[in-house]
């Protein structure tokens, strides 16, 4: 693959860049695929960026629990990153754990997620800063995928709920933040308790934009997004009946969404 064959994924052109939120996208063609990376964060790009063994010899590596993906935290002075190797779930995960059908670089999952995160981060949305993504071709019809993002300090809402009561004002903030994404036409494919991160200052951040994208703002998919989050809460209550959540909390979230 030559450099001229590198494709950019379609982004969200309606989002304006905020001062100080620049991500300088650069592209590298490799023998078995391609990578996109932030030139402001990576000076020596290559396959080693996605190799856990390389990082174990050059950084402090910690596992990140939760989710079906293989996720590692990579810590060095001035660097705190999360490396995620894409893994399938459901019945397809039984057939092929981490292979995806090749339909073109711009349509590959890490390529689309990296560019979406890039647009959102530049526009000031509370998302992790994208660092790099790789598409690794396997034979003719398949590829594997990796994505590196900057770690956001905080805890998933699912973890907080198992430990304490979440103030209703925070549920309100969550609703406001979701509405902000929806108003900009940002569809989150897996809006659940694990992908809502609460930072120490109570800022609400959304994670994991795999299979997400930009859509014309419509009530149909926006309400479906909220229903998905509601199902996530109900499932968590089944697993933990003493979960600190009430109907009033959900009403507060909807109030924030309506007024946001």
Short mmCIF file of C-alpha atoms in Angstrom, two decimals:
data_model
loop_
_atom_site.label_atom_id
_atom_site.label_comp_id
_atom_site.label_asym_id
_atom_site.label_seq_id
_atom_site.Cartn_x
_atom_site.Cartn_y
_atom_site.Cartn_z
CA UNK A 1 0.00 0.00 0.00
CA UNK A 2 1.38 3.42 -0.93
CA UNK A 3 0.87 6.64 0.96
CA UNK A 4 -1.38 7.94 -1.84
CA UNK A 5 -3.86 5.13 -1.17
CA UNK A 6 -4.50 6.23 2.41
CA UNK A 7 -8.14 7.27 2.80
CA UNK A 8 -9.66 9.61 5.33
CA UNK A 9 -12.95 8.58 6.88
CA UNK A 10 -15.91 10.89 6.57
CA UNK A 11 -16.06 13.17 9.57
CA UNK A 12 -18.51 15.72 10.98
CA UNK A 13 -17.86 18.89 8.99
CA UNK A 14 -20.43 20.91 10.95
CA UNK A 15 -18.29 20.89 14.10
CA UNK A 16 -16.02 23.89 14.58
CA UNK A 17 -12.52 23.59 16.02
CA UNK A 18 -11.87 25.16 19.40
CA UNK A 19 -8.61 26.93 20.19
CA UNK A 20 -6.07 24.65 21.87
CA UNK A 21 -7.84 21.44 20.82
CA UNK A 22 -5.75 20.61 17.76
CA UNK A 23 -5.02 17.06 16.67
CA UNK A 24 -2.57 16.92 13.78
CA UNK A 25 -3.57 13.85 11.75
CA UNK A 26 -0.81 12.00 9.91
CA UNK A 27 -0.90 8.75 7.96
CA UNK A 28 1.49 5.86 7.54
CA UNK A 29 1.20 3.06 4.99
CA UNK A 30 2.57 -0.27 6.24
CA UNK A 31 3.24 -3.60 4.59
CA UNK A 32 0.11 -5.15 6.10
CA UNK A 33 -2.15 -2.11 6.40
CA UNK A 34 -2.10 1.48 7.58
CA UNK A 35 -2.17 3.68 10.65
CA UNK A 36 -3.40 7.17 11.42
CA UNK A 37 -1.88 9.08 14.33
CA UNK A 38 -1.58 12.44 16.04
CA UNK A 39 1.73 13.95 14.97
CA UNK A 40 1.68 16.07 18.15
CA UNK A 41 1.74 12.90 20.29
CA UNK A 42 3.68 10.29 18.26
CA UNK A 43 7.05 11.09 16.68
CA UNK A 44 8.07 7.56 15.62
CA UNK A 45 4.98 5.82 14.22
CA UNK A 46 4.95 2.14 13.33
CA UNK A 47 3.52 -1.27 14.26
CA UNK A 48 5.36 -1.16 17.59
CA UNK A 49 2.85 1.43 18.81
CA UNK A 50 0.22 -1.31 19.02
CA UNK A 51 2.43 -4.10 20.38
CA UNK A 52 1.81 -4.84 24.09
CA UNK A 53 5.21 -6.53 24.38
CA UNK A 54 6.96 -3.40 23.10
CA UNK A 55 5.21 -1.29 25.71
CA UNK A 56 5.93 -3.75 28.51
CA UNK A 57 9.60 -3.18 27.80
CA UNK A 58 9.33 0.60 27.47
CA UNK A 59 6.55 1.77 29.77
CA UNK A 60 4.45 0.89 32.79
CA UNK A 61 1.59 -1.29 31.48
CA UNK A 62 -1.60 -1.93 33.46
CA UNK A 63 -4.68 -3.99 32.50
CA UNK A 64 -8.00 -2.16 32.22
CA UNK A 65 -10.87 -4.35 33.49
CA UNK A 66 -14.28 -4.51 31.85
CA UNK A 67 -15.58 -4.85 28.31
CA UNK A 68 -14.86 -7.56 25.76
CA UNK A 69 -11.90 -5.78 24.13
CA UNK A 70 -8.30 -6.38 25.21
CA UNK A 71 -7.46 -3.05 26.84
CA UNK A 72 -4.17 -1.90 28.35
CA UNK A 73 -3.14 1.31 30.06
CA UNK A 74 0.29 2.58 28.99
CA UNK A 75 1.99 5.01 31.36
CA UNK A 76 5.20 6.96 30.77
CA UNK A 77 6.32 10.40 31.99
CA UNK A 78 3.94 12.84 30.33
CA UNK A 79 1.94 10.03 28.72
CA UNK A 80 -1.13 8.14 29.91
CA UNK A 81 -2.72 6.17 27.06
CA UNK A 82 -5.24 3.39 26.60
CA UNK A 83 -4.54 0.75 23.93
CA UNK A 84 -7.61 -1.19 22.80
CA UNK A 85 -7.47 -4.24 20.55
CA UNK A 86 -10.86 -4.70 18.88
CA UNK A 87 -12.69 -7.90 19.86
CA UNK A 88 -16.06 -9.16 18.69
CA UNK A 89 -18.92 -10.00 21.02
CA UNK A 90 -22.00 -12.17 20.65
CA UNK A 91 -22.17 -15.20 18.39
CA UNK A 92 -19.69 -13.71 15.92
CA UNK A 93 -17.13 -13.59 18.71
CA UNK A 94 -17.32 -17.38 18.92
CA UNK A 95 -16.56 -17.73 15.20
CA UNK A 96 -13.83 -15.10 14.93
CA UNK A 97 -12.63 -13.27 18.01
CA UNK A 98 -10.90 -10.29 16.42
CA UNK A 99 -11.25 -10.45 12.62
CA UNK A 100 -13.48 -8.08 10.64
CA UNK A 101 -14.61 -8.16 7.02
CA UNK A 102 -12.55 -5.85 4.81
CA UNK A 103 -14.71 -3.35 2.85
CA UNK A 104 -12.16 -0.56 2.50
CA UNK A 105 -9.95 1.49 4.77
CA UNK A 106 -12.32 4.42 5.22
CA UNK A 107 -15.11 2.05 6.30
CA UNK A 108 -13.00 0.09 8.78
CA UNK A 109 -13.97 0.39 12.42
CA UNK A 110 -10.79 1.93 13.91
CA UNK A 111 -10.45 4.36 11.01
CA UNK A 112 -14.00 5.66 11.47
CA UNK A 113 -13.75 5.83 15.26
CA UNK A 114 -10.41 7.66 15.24
CA UNK A 115 -11.65 10.34 12.84
CA UNK A 116 -14.92 10.76 14.73
CA UNK A 117 -13.03 11.19 18.00
CA UNK A 118 -10.73 13.64 16.24
CA UNK A 119 -13.68 15.79 15.13
CA UNK A 120 -15.33 15.64 18.54
CA UNK A 121 -12.17 16.40 20.48
CA UNK A 122 -11.30 19.34 18.23
CA UNK A 123 -14.82 20.72 18.75
CA UNK A 124 -14.47 20.58 22.53
CA UNK A 125 -16.71 17.60 23.24
CA UNK A 126 -15.89 15.56 26.37
CA UNK A 127 -14.27 12.55 24.70
CA UNK A 128 -10.80 10.97 24.92
CA UNK A 129 -8.17 12.54 22.68
CA UNK A 130 -7.38 10.14 19.80
CA UNK A 131 -3.71 9.14 19.60
CA UNK A 132 -3.48 6.47 16.88
CA UNK A 133 -5.38 3.72 15.10
CA UNK A 134 -4.26 0.77 13.02
CA UNK A 135 -5.86 -1.44 10.40
CA UNK A 136 -3.92 -4.69 9.93
CA UNK A 137 -4.87 -6.70 6.84
CA UNK A 138 -5.16 -10.48 7.17
CA UNK A 139 -5.24 -12.37 3.90
CA UNK A 140 -7.61 -10.80 1.38
CA UNK A 141 -10.96 -10.39 3.11
CA UNK A 142 -10.15 -9.70 6.74
CA UNK A 143 -8.47 -7.21 9.04
CA UNK A 144 -7.64 -6.71 12.71
CA UNK A 145 -7.91 -3.38 14.49
CA UNK A 146 -6.36 -1.35 17.31
CA UNK A 147 -6.96 2.13 18.73
CA UNK A 148 -4.96 4.26 21.16
CA UNK A 149 -6.56 7.17 23.00
CA UNK A 150 -5.51 9.42 25.84
CA UNK A 151 -6.77 8.19 29.19
CA UNK A 152 -9.43 10.31 30.85
CA UNK A 153 -9.22 10.44 34.64
CA UNK A 154 -12.45 9.25 36.21
CA UNK A 155 -14.75 6.29 36.86
CA UNK A 156 -17.47 4.66 34.75
CA UNK A 157 -20.98 5.37 35.97
CA UNK A 158 -21.49 1.61 36.38
CA UNK A 159 -18.70 1.46 38.97
CA UNK A 160 -19.92 4.51 40.89
CA UNK A 161 -23.48 3.15 41.10
CA UNK A 162 -22.30 -0.06 42.73
CA UNK A 163 -20.64 1.96 45.46
CA UNK A 164 -22.81 4.97 46.23
CA UNK A 165 -25.89 6.99 45.44
CA UNK A 166 -25.34 9.31 42.47
CA UNK A 167 -26.66 12.81 43.23
CA UNK A 168 -29.64 13.80 41.09
CA UNK A 169 -27.82 16.90 39.92
CA UNK A 170 -25.28 14.57 38.29
CA UNK A 171 -28.05 12.62 36.54
CA UNK A 172 -29.26 15.99 35.27
CA UNK A 173 -25.76 16.78 33.93
CA UNK A 174 -25.64 13.42 32.18
CA UNK A 175 -28.90 14.22 30.42
CA UNK A 176 -27.61 17.63 29.38
CA UNK A 177 -24.41 16.13 27.98
CA UNK A 178 -26.22 13.42 26.00
CA UNK A 179 -28.49 16.09 24.51
CA UNK A 180 -25.43 18.09 23.47
CA UNK A 181 -24.14 15.15 21.45
CA UNK A 182 -27.55 14.47 19.96
CA UNK A 183 -28.09 18.09 18.97
CA UNK A 184 -24.82 17.92 17.02
CA UNK A 185 -26.03 14.74 15.27
CA UNK A 186 -23.63 12.42 17.11
CA UNK A 187 -24.99 8.88 17.35
CA UNK A 188 -23.38 6.69 20.03
CA UNK A 189 -23.85 3.04 19.05
CA UNK A 190 -23.36 1.65 22.57
CA UNK A 191 -24.61 4.20 25.10
CA UNK A 192 -24.49 2.34 28.43
CA UNK A 193 -23.34 2.76 32.02
CA UNK A 194 -19.81 1.54 31.23
CA UNK A 195 -19.30 4.18 28.53
CA UNK A 196 -20.32 7.17 30.65
CA UNK A 197 -17.27 8.34 32.59
CA UNK A 198 -17.52 10.74 35.52
CA UNK A 199 -14.38 12.81 36.03
CA UNK A 200 -13.26 13.98 39.51
CA UNK A 201 -14.78 17.43 38.90
CA UNK A 202 -18.12 15.75 37.99
CA UNK A 203 -17.61 16.42 34.28
CA UNK A 204 -19.42 13.85 32.14
CA UNK A 205 -17.37 12.18 29.40
CA UNK A 206 -18.49 9.61 26.80
CA UNK A 207 -16.25 6.68 25.78
CA UNK A 208 -16.08 3.99 23.08
CA UNK A 209 -17.39 5.38 19.80
CA UNK A 210 -16.95 2.13 17.87
CA UNK A 211 -19.65 1.90 15.14
CA UNK A 212 -20.84 5.41 16.04
CA UNK A 213 -21.07 8.37 13.69
CA UNK A 214 -22.83 11.51 12.50
CA UNK A 215 -26.51 11.47 11.55
CA UNK A 216 -29.13 14.11 10.81
CA UNK A 217 -30.66 14.91 14.23
CA UNK A 218 -33.91 12.94 14.44
CA UNK A 219 -36.05 11.94 17.40
CA UNK A 220 -36.20 8.28 16.28
CA UNK A 221 -32.53 7.40 16.78
CA UNK A 222 -32.12 9.85 19.67
CA UNK A 223 -34.91 8.19 21.66
CA UNK A 224 -33.52 4.77 20.74
CA UNK A 225 -30.18 5.89 22.22
CA UNK A 226 -31.90 6.81 25.49
CA UNK A 227 -33.79 3.51 25.55
CA UNK A 228 -30.50 1.66 25.15
CA UNK A 229 -29.10 3.47 28.17
CA UNK A 230 -32.26 2.68 30.14
CA UNK A 231 -31.91 -1.02 29.29
CA UNK A 232 -28.31 -0.86 30.51
CA UNK A 233 -29.55 0.43 33.87
CA UNK A 234 -32.24 -2.24 34.14
CA UNK A 235 -29.73 -5.01 33.36
CA UNK A 236 -27.39 -3.64 36.02
CA UNK A 237 -30.24 -3.70 38.54
CA UNK A 238 -30.96 -7.35 37.74
CA UNK A 239 -27.31 -8.22 38.41
CA UNK A 240 -27.19 -6.04 41.54
CA UNK A 241 -30.67 -5.49 43.09
CA UNK A 242 -29.22 -3.07 45.63
CA UNK A 243 -27.90 -0.78 42.89
CA UNK A 244 -28.20 2.86 43.97
CA UNK A 245 -30.70 3.95 41.32
CA UNK A 246 -34.31 5.14 41.46
CA UNK A 247 -37.04 6.16 39.03
CA UNK A 248 -36.46 9.73 40.17
CA UNK A 249 -32.85 9.52 38.96
CA UNK A 250 -33.99 8.61 35.45
CA UNK A 251 -36.57 11.41 35.47
CA UNK A 252 -33.78 13.83 36.41
CA UNK A 253 -31.69 12.61 33.47
CA UNK A 254 -34.65 13.12 31.13
CA UNK A 255 -35.19 16.57 32.60
CA UNK A 256 -31.59 17.50 31.86
CA UNK A 257 -31.95 16.06 28.35
CA UNK A 258 -35.11 18.07 27.68
CA UNK A 259 -33.68 21.33 28.98
CA UNK A 260 -30.17 20.80 27.59
#
